[in-house]
Tab-separated table of C-alpha atoms in Angstrom:
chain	number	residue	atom	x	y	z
O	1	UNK	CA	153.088	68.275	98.757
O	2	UNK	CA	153.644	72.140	97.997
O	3	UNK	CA	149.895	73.448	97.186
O	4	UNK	CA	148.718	76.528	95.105
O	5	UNK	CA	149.172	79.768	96.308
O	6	UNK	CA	146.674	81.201	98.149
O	7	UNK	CA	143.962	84.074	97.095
O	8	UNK	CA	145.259	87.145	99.592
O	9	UNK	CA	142.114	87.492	102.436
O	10	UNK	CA	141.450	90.885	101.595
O	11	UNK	CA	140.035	89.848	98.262
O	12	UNK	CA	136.459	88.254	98.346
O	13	UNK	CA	136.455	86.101	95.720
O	14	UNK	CA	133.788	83.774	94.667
O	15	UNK	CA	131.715	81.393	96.687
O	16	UNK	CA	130.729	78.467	94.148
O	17	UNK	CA	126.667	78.395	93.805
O	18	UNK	CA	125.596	74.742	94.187
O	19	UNK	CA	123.366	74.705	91.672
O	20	UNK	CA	126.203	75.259	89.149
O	21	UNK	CA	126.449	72.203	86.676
O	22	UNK	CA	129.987	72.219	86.515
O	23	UNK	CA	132.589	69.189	86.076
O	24	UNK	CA	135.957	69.664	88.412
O	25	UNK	CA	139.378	67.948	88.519
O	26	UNK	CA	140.962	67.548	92.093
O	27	UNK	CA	144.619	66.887	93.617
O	28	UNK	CA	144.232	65.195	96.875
O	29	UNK	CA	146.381	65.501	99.703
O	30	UNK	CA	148.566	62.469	98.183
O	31	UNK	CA	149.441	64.252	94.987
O	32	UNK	CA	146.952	62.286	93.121
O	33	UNK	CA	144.468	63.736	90.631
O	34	UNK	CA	140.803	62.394	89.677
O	35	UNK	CA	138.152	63.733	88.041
O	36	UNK	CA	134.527	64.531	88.982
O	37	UNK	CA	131.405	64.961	86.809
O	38	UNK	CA	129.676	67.198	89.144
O	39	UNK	CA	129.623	69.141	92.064
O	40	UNK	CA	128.177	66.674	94.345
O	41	UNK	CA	130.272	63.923	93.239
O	42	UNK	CA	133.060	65.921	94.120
O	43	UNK	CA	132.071	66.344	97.851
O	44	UNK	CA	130.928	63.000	98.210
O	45	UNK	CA	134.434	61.566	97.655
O	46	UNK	CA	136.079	63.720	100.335
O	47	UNK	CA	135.674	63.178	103.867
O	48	UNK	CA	137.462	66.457	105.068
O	49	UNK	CA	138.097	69.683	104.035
O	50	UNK	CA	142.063	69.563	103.880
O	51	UNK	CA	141.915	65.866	102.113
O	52	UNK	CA	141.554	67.981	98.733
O	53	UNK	CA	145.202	70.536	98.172
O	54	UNK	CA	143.480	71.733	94.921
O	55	UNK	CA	139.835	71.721	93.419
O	56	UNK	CA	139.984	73.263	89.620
O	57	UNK	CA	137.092	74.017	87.324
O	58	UNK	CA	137.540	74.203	83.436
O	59	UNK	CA	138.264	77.814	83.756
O	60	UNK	CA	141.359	77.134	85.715
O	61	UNK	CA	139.817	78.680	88.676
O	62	UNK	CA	141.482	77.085	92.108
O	63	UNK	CA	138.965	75.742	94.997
O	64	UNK	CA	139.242	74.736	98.318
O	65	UNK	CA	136.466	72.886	100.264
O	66	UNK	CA	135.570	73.978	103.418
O	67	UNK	CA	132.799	73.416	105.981
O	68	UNK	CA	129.943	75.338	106.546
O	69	UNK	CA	127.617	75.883	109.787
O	70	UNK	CA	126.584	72.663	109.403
O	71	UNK	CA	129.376	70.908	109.395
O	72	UNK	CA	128.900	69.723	105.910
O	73	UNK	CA	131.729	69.753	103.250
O	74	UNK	CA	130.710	72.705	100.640
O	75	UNK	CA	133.184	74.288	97.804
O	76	UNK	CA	134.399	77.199	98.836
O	77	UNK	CA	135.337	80.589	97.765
O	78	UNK	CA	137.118	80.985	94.355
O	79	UNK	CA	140.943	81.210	95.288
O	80	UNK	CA	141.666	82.803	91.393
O	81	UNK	CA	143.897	81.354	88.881
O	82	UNK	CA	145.773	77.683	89.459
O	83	UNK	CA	149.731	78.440	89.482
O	84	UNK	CA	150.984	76.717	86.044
O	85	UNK	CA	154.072	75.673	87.060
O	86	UNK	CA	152.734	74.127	90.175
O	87	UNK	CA	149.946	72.171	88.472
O	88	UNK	CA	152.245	71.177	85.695
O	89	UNK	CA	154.596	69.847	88.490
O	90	UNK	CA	152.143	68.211	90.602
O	91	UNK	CA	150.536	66.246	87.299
O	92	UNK	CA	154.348	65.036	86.199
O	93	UNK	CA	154.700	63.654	89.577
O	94	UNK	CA	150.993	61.881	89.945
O	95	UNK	CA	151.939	60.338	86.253
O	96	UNK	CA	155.148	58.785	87.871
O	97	UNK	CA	153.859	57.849	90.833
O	98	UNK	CA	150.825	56.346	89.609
O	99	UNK	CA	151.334	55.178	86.195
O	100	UNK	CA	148.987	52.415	86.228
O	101	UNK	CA	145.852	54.890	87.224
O	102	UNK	CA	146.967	57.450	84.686
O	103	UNK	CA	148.402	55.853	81.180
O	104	UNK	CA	147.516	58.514	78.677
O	105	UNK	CA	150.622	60.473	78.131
O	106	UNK	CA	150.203	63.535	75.996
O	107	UNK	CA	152.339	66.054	74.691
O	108	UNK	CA	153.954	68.253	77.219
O	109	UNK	CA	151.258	71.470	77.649
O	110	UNK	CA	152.501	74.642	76.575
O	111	UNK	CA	150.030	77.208	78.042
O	112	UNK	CA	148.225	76.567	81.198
O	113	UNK	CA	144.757	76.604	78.978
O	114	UNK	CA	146.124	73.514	77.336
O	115	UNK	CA	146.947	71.731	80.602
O	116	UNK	CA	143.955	72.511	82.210
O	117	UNK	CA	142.010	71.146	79.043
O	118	UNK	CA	144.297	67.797	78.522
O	119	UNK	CA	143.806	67.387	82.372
O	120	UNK	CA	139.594	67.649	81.907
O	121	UNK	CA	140.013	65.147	78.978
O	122	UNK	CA	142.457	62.385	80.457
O	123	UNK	CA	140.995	62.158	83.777
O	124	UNK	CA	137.841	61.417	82.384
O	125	UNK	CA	138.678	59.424	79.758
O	126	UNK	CA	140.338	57.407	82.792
O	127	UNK	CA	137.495	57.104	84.688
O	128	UNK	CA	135.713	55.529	81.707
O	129	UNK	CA	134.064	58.594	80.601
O	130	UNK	CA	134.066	59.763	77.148
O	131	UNK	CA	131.818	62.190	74.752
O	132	UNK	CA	128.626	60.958	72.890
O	133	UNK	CA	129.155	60.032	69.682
O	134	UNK	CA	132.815	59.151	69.530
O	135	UNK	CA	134.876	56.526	70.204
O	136	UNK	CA	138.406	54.683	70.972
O	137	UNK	CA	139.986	53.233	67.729
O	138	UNK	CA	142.157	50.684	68.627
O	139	UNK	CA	144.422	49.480	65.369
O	140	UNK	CA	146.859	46.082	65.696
O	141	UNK	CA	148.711	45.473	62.443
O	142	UNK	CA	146.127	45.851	59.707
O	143	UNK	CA	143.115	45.392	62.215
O	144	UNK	CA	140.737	48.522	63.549
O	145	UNK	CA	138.480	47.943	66.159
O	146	UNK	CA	136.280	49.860	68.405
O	147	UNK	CA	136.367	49.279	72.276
O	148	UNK	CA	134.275	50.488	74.656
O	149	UNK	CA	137.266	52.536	76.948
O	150	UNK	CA	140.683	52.397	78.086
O	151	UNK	CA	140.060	49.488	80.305
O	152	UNK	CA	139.376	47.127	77.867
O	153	UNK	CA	142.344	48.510	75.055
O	154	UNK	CA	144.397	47.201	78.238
O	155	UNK	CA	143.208	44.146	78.719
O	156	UNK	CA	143.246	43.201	74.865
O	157	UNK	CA	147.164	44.742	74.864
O	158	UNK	CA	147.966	42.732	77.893
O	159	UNK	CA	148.132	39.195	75.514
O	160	UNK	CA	149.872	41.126	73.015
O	161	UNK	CA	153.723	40.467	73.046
O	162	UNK	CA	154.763	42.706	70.613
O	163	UNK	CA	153.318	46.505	70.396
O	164	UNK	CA	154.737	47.497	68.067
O	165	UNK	CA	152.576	47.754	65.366
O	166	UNK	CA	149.895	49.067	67.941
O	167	UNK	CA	148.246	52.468	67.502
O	168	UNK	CA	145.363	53.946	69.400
O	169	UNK	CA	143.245	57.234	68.959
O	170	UNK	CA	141.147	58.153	71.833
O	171	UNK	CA	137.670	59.988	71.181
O	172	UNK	CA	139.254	63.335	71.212
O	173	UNK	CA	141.704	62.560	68.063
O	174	UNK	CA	144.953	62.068	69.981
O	175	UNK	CA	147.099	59.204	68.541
O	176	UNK	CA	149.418	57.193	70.687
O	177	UNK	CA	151.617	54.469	70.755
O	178	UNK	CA	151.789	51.887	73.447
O	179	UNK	CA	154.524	50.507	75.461
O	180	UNK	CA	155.404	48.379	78.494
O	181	UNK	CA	156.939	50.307	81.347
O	182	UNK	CA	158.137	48.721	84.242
O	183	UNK	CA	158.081	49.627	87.403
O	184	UNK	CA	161.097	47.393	88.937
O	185	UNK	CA	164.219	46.344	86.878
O	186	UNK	CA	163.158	42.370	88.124
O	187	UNK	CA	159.547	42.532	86.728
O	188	UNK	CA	159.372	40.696	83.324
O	189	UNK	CA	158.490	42.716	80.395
O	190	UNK	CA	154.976	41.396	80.065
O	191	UNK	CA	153.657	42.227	83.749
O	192	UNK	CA	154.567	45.806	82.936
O	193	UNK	CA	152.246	48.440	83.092
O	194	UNK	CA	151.363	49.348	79.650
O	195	UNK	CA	151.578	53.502	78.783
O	196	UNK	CA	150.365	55.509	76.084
O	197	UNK	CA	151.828	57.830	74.462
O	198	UNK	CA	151.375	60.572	72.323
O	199	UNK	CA	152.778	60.314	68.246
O	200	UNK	CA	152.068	62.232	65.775
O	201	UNK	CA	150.945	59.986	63.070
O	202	UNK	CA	147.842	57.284	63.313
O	203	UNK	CA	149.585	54.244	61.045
O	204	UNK	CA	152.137	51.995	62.354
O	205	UNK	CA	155.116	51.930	60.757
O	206	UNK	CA	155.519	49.537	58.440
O	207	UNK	CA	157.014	46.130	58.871
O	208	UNK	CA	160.702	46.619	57.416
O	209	UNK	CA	160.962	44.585	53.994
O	210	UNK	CA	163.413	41.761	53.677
O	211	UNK	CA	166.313	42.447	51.417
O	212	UNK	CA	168.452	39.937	49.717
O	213	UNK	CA	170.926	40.600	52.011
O	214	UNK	CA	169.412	40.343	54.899
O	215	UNK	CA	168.189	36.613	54.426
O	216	UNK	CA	171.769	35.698	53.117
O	217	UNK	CA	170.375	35.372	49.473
O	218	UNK	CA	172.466	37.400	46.464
């Protein structure tokens, strides 16, 4: 996987303090992307230094770990800005090669502020983590409900035939519509990973009225 360019040696840069109370995202040497709530449960889920190609904060700001004297994983110096195009690349590719880990799909980004900031929101909202005092809305025809994350809006859609009429706002105010997408042409439509995404408008359209015509009366 082509990785971020890196900070020239001559400049210093930044050596992350550990007592910062910071959230980060990470692309793994894979090409996937997951999200951490701190420090510390960033560099417990690596085992090596090279295992993470990128470490962002919500600044933007590229990472790479490293080891120290100890031979303990520790963030490392501050690299300076994440290369947009590369980041936007490298999250288009993790959505299509993991669709079933990553299902929100937003609007494309069109600054590398909004990227960074959809990328802080959907990764957590896919790990099940979400911001006090808001909620999912999940709507089906005429019915709202409330559940607890994206886990169980799947499971509910997963007995649902028809999504059409299906319309879900996540606890930051994005609106999306779902839909089946499968990943082989032989897979029946229903074991299809379900996707969201993003519309513009919250109600579902409404079912189209019969005319006359249609049901072959004059």
């Amino acid at each position: 996987m082509n990785t971020p360019p890196r900070q020239q040696p001559d400049t210093p840069g930044r050596l992350a303090s550990a007592g910062d109370a910071r959230d980060f995202i990470a692309v793994d040497d894979g090409g996937d992307f997951s999200y951490y709530r701190s420090e510390h449960d960033l560099l417990a889920a690596f085992e090596y230094a090279a295992e993470a190609a990128c470490i962002l904060d919500r600044e933007g700001t590229a990472y790479r770990l490293m080891v120290d004297p100890d031979r303990r994983l520790v963030l490392g110096r501050s690299l300076g800005p994440v290369e947009y195009h590369w980041l936007k690349n490298a999250w288009w590719n993790a959505q299509t090669a993991h669709s079933e880990e990553h299902r929100l799909r937003r609007f494309p980004a069109e600054s590398a502020a909004e990227l960074i900031a959809d990328l802080f929101e959907v990764l957590a909202l896919d790990e099940g983590i979400a911001p006090a005092q808001r909620q999912w809305s999940l709507l089906i025809g005429s019915a709202t409900s409330h559940p607890r994350d994206l886990k169980e809006i799947n499971r509910r859609l997963s007995h649902q035939r028809a999504l059409d009429h299906v319309r879900i706002q996540d606890p930051f105010g994005h609106v999306y519509r779902a839909a089946r997408h499968r990943t082989h042409r032989l897979l029946p439509a229903v074991a299809a990973a379900i996707l969201y995404l993003e519309i513009h408008a919250f109600p579902p359209p409404a079912p189209r009225a019969t005319s006359r015509k249609d049901d072959g009366r004059q």
